[in-house]
Short mmCIF file of C-alpha atoms and ligand atoms in Angstrom, two decimals:
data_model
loop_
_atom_site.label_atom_id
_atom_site.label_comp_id
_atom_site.label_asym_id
_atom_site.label_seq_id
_atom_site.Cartn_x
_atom_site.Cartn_y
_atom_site.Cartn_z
CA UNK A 1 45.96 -40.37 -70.28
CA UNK A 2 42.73 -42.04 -68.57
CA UNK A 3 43.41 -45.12 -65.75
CA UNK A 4 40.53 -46.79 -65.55
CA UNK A 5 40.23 -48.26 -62.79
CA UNK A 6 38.33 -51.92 -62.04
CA UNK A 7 34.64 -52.22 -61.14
CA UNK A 8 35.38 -53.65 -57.58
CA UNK A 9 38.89 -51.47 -57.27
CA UNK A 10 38.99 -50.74 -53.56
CA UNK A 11 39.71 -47.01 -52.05
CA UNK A 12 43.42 -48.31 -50.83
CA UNK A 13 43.86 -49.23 -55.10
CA UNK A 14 42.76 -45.96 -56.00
CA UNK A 15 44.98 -43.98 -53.39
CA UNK A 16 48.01 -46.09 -54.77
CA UNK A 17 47.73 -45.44 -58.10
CA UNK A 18 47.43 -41.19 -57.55
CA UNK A 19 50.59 -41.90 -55.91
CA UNK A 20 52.12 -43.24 -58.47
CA UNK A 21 50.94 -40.87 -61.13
CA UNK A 22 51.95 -37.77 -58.90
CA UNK A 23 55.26 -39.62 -58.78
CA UNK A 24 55.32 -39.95 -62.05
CA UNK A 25 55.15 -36.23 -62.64
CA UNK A 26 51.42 -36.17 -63.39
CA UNK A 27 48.89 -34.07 -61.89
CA UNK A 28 45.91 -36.19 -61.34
CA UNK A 29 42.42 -35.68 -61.56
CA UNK A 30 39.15 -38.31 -59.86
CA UNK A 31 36.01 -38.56 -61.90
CA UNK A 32 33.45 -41.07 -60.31
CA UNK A 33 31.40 -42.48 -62.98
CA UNK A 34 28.29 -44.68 -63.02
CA UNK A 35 30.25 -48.27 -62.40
CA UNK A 36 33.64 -46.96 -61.93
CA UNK A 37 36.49 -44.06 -61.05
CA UNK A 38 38.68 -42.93 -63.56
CA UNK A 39 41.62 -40.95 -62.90
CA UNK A 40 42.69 -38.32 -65.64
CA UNK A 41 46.55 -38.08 -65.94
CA UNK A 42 47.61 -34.82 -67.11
CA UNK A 43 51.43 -33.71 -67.96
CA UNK A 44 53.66 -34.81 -70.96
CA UNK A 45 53.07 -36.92 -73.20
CA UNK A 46 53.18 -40.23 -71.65
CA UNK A 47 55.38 -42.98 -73.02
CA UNK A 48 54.37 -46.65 -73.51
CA UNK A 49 56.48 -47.59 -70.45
CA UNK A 50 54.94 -45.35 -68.44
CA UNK A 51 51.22 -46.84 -69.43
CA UNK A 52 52.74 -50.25 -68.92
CA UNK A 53 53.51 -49.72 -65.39
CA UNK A 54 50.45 -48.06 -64.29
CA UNK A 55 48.44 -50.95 -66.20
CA UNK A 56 50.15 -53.56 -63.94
CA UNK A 57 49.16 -51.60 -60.53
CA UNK A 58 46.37 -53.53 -58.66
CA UNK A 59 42.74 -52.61 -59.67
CA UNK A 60 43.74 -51.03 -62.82
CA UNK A 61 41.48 -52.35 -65.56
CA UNK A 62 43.56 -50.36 -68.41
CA UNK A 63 45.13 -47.32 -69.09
CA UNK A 64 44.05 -44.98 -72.49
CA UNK A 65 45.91 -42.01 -73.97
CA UNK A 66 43.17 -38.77 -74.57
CA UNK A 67 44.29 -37.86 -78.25
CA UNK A 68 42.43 -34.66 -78.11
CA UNK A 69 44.19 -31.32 -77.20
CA UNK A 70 41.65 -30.28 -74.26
CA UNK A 71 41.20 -33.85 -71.57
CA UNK A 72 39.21 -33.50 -68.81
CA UNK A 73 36.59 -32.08 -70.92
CA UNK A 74 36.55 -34.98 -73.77
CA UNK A 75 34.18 -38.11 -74.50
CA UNK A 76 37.62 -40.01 -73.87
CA UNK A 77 38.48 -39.04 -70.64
CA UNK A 78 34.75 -39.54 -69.73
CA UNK A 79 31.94 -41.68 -71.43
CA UNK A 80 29.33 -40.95 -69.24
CA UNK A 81 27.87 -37.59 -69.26
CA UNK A 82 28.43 -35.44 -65.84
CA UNK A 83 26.03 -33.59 -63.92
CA UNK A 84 26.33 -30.24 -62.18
CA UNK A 85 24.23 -29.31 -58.93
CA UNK A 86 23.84 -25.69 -58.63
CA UNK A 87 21.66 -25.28 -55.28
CA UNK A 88 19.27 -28.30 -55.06
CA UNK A 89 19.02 -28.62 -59.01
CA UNK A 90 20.91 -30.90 -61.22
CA UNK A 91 21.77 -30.17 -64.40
CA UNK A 92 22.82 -32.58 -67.23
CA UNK A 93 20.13 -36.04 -65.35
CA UNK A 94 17.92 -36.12 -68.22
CA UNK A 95 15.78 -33.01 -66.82
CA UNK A 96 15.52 -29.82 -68.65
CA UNK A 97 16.64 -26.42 -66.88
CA UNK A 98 15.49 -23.10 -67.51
CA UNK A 99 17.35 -20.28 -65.93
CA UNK A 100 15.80 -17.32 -66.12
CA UNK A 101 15.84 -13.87 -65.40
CA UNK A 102 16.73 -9.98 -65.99
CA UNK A 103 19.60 -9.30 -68.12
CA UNK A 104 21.28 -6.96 -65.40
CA UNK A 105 19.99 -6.34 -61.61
CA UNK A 106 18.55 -2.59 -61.95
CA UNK A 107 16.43 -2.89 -57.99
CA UNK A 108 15.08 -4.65 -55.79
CA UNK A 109 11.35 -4.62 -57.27
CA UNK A 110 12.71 -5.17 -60.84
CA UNK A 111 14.68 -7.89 -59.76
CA UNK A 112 11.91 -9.59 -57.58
CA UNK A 113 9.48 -9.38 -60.44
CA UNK A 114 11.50 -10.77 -62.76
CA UNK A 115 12.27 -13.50 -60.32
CA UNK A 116 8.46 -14.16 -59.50
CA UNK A 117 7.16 -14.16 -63.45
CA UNK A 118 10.46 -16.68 -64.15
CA UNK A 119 9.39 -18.96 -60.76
CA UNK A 120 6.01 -18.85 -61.92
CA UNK A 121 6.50 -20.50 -65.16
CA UNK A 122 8.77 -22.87 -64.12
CA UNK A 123 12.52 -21.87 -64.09
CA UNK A 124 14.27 -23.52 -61.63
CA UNK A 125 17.40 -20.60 -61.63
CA UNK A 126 17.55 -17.05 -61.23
CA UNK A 127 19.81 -14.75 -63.44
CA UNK A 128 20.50 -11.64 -63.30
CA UNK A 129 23.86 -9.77 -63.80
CA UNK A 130 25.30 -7.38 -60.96
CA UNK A 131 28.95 -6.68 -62.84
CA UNK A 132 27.92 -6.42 -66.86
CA UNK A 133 30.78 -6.30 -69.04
CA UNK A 134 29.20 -3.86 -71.74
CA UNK A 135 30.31 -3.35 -75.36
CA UNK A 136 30.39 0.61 -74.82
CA UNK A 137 32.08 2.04 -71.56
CA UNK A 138 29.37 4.54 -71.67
CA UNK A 139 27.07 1.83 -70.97
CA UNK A 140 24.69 0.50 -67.56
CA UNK A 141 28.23 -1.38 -66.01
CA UNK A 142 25.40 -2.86 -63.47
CA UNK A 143 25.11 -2.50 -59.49
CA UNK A 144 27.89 -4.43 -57.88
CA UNK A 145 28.28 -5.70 -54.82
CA UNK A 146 24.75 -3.82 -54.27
CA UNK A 147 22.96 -6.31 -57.15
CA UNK A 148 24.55 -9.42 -55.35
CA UNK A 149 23.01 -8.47 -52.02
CA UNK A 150 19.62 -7.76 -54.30
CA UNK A 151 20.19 -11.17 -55.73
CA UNK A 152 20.68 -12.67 -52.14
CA UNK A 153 17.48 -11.40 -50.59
CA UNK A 154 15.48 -12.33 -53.94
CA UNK A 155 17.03 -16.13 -53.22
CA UNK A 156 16.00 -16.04 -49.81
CA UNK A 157 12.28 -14.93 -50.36
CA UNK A 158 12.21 -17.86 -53.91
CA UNK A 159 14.02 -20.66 -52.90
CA UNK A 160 15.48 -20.09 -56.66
CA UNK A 161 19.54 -20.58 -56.47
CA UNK A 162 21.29 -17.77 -58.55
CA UNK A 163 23.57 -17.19 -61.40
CA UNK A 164 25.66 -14.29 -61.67
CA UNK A 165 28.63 -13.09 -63.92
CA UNK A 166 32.20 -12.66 -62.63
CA UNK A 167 34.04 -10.11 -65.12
CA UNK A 168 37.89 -10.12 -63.49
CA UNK A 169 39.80 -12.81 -61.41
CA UNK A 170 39.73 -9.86 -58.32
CA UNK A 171 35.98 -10.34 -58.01
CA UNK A 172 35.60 -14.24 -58.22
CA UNK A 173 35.70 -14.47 -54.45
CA UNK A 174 33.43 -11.67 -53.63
CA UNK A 175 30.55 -13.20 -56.64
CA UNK A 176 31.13 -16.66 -55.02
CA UNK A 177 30.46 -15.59 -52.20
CA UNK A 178 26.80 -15.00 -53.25
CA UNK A 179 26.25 -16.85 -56.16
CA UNK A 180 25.43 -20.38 -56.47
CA UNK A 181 27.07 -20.59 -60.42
CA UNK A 182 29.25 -18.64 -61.66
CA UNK A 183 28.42 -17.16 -65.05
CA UNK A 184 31.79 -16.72 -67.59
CA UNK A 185 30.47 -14.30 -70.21
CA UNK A 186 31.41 -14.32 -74.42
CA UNK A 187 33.80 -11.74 -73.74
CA UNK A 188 35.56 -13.83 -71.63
CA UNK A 189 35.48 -16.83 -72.58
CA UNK A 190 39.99 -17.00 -73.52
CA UNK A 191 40.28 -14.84 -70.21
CA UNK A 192 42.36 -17.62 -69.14
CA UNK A 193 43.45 -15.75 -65.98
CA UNK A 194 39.78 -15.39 -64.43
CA UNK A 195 38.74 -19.20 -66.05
CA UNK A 196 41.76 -20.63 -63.64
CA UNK A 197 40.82 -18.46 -60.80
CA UNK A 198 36.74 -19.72 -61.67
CA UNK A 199 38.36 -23.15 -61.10
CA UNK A 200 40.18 -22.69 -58.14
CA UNK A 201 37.02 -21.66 -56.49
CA UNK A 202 35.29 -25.02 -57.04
CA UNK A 203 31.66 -23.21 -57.62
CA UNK A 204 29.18 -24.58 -60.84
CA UNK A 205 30.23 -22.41 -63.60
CA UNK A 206 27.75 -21.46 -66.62
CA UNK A 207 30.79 -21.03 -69.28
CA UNK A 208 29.67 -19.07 -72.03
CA UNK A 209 30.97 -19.86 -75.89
CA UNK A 210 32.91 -16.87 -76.99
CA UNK A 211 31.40 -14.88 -80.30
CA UNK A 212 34.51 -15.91 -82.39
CA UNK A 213 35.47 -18.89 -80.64
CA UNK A 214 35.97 -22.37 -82.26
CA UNK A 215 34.25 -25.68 -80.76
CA UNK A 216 37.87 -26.34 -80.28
CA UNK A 217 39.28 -23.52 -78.63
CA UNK A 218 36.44 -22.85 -76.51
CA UNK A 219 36.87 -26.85 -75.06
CA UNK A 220 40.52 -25.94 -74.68
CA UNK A 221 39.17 -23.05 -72.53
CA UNK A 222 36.77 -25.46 -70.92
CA UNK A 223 40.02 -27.16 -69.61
CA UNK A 224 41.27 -24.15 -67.81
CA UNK A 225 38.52 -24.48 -64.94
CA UNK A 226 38.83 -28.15 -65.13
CA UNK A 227 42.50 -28.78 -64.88
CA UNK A 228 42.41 -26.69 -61.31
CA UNK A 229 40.24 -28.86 -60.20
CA UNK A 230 36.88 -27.32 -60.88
CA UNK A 231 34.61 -30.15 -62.27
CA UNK A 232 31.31 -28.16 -62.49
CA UNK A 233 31.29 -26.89 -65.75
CA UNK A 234 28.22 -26.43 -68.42
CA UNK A 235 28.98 -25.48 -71.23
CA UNK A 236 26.81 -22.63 -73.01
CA UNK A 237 26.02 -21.77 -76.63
CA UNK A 238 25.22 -18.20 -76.89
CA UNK A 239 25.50 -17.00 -80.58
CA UNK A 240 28.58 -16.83 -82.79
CA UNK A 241 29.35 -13.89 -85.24
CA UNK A 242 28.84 -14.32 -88.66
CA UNK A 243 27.97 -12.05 -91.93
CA UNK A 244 24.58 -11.68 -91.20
CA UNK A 245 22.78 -9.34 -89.78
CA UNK A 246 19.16 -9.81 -89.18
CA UNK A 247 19.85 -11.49 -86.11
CA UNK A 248 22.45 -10.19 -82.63
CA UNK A 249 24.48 -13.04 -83.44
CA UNK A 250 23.81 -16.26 -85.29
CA UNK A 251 22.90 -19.07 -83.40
CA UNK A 252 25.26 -22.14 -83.90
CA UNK A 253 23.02 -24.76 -83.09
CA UNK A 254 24.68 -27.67 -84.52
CA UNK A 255 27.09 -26.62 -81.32
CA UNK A 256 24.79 -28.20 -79.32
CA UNK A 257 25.22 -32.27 -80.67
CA UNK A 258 28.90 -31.59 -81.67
CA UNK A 259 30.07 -30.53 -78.09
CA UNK A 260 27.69 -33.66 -77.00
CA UNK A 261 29.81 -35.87 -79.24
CA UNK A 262 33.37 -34.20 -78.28
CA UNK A 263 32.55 -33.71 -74.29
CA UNK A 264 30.68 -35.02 -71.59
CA UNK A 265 29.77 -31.70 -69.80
CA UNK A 266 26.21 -30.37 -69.55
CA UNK A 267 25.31 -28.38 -72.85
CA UNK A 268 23.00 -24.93 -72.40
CA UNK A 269 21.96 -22.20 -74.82
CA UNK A 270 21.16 -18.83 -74.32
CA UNK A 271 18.55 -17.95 -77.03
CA UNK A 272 18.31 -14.17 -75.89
CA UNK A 273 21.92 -13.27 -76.49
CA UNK A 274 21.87 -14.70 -79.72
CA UNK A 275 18.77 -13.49 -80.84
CA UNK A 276 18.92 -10.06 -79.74
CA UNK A 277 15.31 -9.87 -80.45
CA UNK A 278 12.20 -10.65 -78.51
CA UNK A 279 10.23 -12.54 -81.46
CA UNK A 280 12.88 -15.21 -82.06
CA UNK A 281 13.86 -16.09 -78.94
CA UNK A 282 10.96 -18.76 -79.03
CA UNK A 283 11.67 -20.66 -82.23
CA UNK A 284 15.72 -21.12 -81.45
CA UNK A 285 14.66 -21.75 -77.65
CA UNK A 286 12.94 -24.66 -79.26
CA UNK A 287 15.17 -25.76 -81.70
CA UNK A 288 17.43 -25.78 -78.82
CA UNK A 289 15.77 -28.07 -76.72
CA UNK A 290 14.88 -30.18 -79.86
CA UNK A 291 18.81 -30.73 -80.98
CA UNK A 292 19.45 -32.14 -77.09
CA UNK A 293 20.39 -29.22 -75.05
CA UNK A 294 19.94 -29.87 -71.45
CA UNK A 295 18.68 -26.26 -70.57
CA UNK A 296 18.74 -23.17 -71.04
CA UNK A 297 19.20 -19.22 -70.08
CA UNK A 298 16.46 -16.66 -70.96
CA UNK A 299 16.28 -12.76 -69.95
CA UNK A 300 12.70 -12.15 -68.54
CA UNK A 301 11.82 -8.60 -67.38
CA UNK A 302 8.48 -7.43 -66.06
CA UNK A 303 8.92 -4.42 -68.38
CA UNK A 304 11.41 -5.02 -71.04
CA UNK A 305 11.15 -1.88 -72.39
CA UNK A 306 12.34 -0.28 -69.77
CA UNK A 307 15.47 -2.60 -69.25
CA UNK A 308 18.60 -0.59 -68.74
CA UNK A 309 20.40 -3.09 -70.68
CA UNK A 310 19.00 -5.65 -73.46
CA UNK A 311 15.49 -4.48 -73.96
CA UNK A 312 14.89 -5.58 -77.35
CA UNK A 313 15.57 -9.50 -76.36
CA UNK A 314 13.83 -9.79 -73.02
CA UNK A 315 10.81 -11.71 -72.52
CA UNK A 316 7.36 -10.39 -70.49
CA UNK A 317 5.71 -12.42 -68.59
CA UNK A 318 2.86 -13.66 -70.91
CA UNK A 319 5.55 -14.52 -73.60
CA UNK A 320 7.60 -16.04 -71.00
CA UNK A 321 4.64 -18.23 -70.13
CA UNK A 322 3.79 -18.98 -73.87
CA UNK A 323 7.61 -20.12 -74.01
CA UNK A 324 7.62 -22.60 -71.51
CA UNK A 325 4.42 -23.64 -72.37
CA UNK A 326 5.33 -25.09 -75.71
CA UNK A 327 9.18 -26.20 -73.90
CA UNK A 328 6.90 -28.82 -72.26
CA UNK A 329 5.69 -30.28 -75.49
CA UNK A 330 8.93 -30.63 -76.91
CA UNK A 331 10.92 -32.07 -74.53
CA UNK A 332 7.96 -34.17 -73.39
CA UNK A 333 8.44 -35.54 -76.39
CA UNK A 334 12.32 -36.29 -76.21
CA UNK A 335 11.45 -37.86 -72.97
CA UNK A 336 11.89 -35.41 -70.42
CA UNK A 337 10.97 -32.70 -67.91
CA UNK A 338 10.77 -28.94 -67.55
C1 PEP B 1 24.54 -12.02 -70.26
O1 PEP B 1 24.19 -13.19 -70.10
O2 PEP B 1 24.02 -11.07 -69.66
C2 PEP B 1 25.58 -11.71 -71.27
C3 PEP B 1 26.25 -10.58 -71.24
O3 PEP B 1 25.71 -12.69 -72.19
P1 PEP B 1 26.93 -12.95 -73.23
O4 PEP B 1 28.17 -13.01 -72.39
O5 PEP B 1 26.56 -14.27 -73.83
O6 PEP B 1 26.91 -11.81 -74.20
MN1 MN B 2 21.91 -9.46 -71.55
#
C-alpha cells in the first residue's frame, strides 16, 4: 500500500507514520514527489483495519492498496515520473540522453576515441564494458579491473560520467567503485541475487530487459533493486527474441509506452543490441525516441571492424554524427533536448 501523505505534512508527521508502518510489520519505503511524500508500504497484504488506522494518523491525506504484483516500480505507487542523476546528468526531466560508447573496453586509445567521437556528437555518458558476459566462453570476457581503471582515466580527461556492467554480486562493489551507473545486462536481468546486491549499493542502475522476459516479470525484477532501497533505476529495452531472423533480436518498441503506462521509472533503449547490425541502428534509434523514450545506449567505435566484440552493430564516427544529427529533429519536435 501507498500513504500519501498531506501537502503541508510536516517532517515530525512523516517520521510518525514510518513508525507506525515498521510497527506494523511493514518495511517502508520514502518517495518525494513534486507536491508531496509518499511512503510505499511493503509486506502482507494489508487489511482494511490496518489502512483505517494509518488513514487517521496526522498528515495522512489517504492511504491506497498497489494492486499490481511489482510496487515501488508502478504508476500507483508513484504518479509522477522519477528522475535518475548519474554524474551531473539527469535522466527521465524531459531531456533526451544518449550514452554512448564501445561495446567492451579493448585499450586505452580505443577507449579514448570512442569516448571523444561519442562527446563530440553530443552524448552526455560513456559506455563501455570491462566484465562482458559473452554467449560463447571462448569469447573476448573483457579487461577487468584493468578496463575500469581505463574507464576512470577516460572520465577524468571528458568530464563524461560512465556506465559499466556488473556480471556477479562479488564484483558490484569493486564496479561501483568506478562507475557512476551500474549496467544489469539481458542475461541477467532474473539474477535476482546480483539485482538485490545492485540495490544495496544505492548507485543509478541501467537495468536491461531480459531477451525472454515479460513486461511483467522484468518490472517484478525491477522491484528487486527497489525494495532494498535502491531508487535509481532506468529501465532499458534492448531487443526481445522472437522467430525472426533478419534482425539480432527484435526490437519491442511498444515496450517503451507500455512500461510508461505501468511505471514511473526512466525508459531507455539500446538500438545496437537489438539490431545487431550497423544499418538499422538509425531507424529504431528513431523510432525510439519518437514512441517517448527518454534516452538511449549506442556502441560507437572508432574502427568497428576491428571491435573484439560486436563489430557488426557499432557505429563510426560519421554515422554516429549522422545519428544524432537527425535525434535533434525528432525530439525537437516532441519538445525536447539532445
Ligand atoms: C552490452 O550492452 O554490452 C550488452 C551485452 O548488452 P545486452 O545485455 O543488452 O546484450
Ligand atoms: Mn555489445
Amino acid at each position: 500500500m501507498v500513504v500519501v501523505m498531506q501537502k503541508e505534512a510536516s517532517e515530525e508527521a512523516v517520521d510518525r507514520v514510518l513508525s507506525e508502518i515498521r510497527s506494523l510489520g511493514f518495511n517502508p519505503h520514502v518517495s518525494e514527489g513534486e507536491e508531496r511524500t509518499l511512503i510505499g508500504a511493503i509486506g502482507p497484504a494489508p487489511t482494511e483495519e490496518v489502512r483505517e488506522h494509518l488513514r487517521a494518523l496526522h498528515g495522512v491525506e489517504t492511504v491506497v492498496r498497489i494492486t499490481k504484483p511489482y510496487k515501488l516500480a508502478s504508476r500507483e505507487f508513484r504518479h509522477d515520473d522519477s528522475t535518475v542523476a548519474v554524474g551531473d546528468v539527469v535522466i527521465g526531466d524531459g531531456a533526451f540522453v544518449v550514452a554512448a560508447g564501445p561495446c567492451g573496453v579493448e585499450g586505452r586509445d580505443q577507449l579514448g576515441a570512442a569516448a571523444d567521437i561519442a562527446r563530440r556528437h553530443g552524448a552526455r555518458i560513456l559506455r563501455g564494458g570491462a566484465f562482458k558476459p559473452r554467449t560463447s566462453p571462448y569469447a573476448f570476457q573483457g579487461l577487468g579491473e584493468e578496463g575500469l581503471r581505463l574507464l576512470e582515466q577516460t572520465r577524468e580527461r571528458t568530464g563524461m560520467p560512465i556506465v559499466t556492467e556488473v556480471t556477479s554480486p562479488e564484483l558490484v562493489e569493486v564496479v561501483a567503485d568506478t562507475a557512476d551507473m551500474l549496467q544489469i545486462g539481458a542475461r541477467n536481468t532474473q539474477n535476482f541475487a546480483l539485482l538485490a546486491e545492485v540495490g544495496r549499493s544505492h548507485q543509478p542502475v541501467l537495468f536491461k530487459r531480459g531477451m525472454s522476459t515479460s513486461i511483467a516479470e522484468y518490472l517484478q525484477a525491477a522491484e528487486y533493486i527497489l525494495s532494498q532501497g535502491n531508487p535509481n533505476v532506468v529501465l532499458c529495452e534492448r531487443g526481445i527474441r522472437t522467430f525472426e531472423t533478419a534482425t539480432r533480436f527484435t526490437l519491442d518498441v511498444s515496450a517503451v509506452p507500455v512500461l510508461k503506462e505501468l511505471s514511473h521509472l526512466p525508459v531507455w533503449v539500446d538500438p545496437s543490441h537489438a539490431a545487431g547490425r550497423r544499418t538499422l541502428v538509425p531507424s529504431l534509434a528513431l523510432a525510439a525516441a519518437a514512441a517517448g523514450a527518454d534516452g538511449l545506449i549506442v556502441e560507437v567505435h572508432a574502427s568497428p571492424e576491428e571491435a573484439r566484440s560486436d563489430a557488426a552493430q557499432q557505429l563510426d564516427d560519421a554515422e554516429f554524427g549522422a545519428l544524432m544529427g537527425r535525434l535533434r529533429g525528432v525530439v525537437g519536435a516532441l519538445g525536447k533536448s539532445l
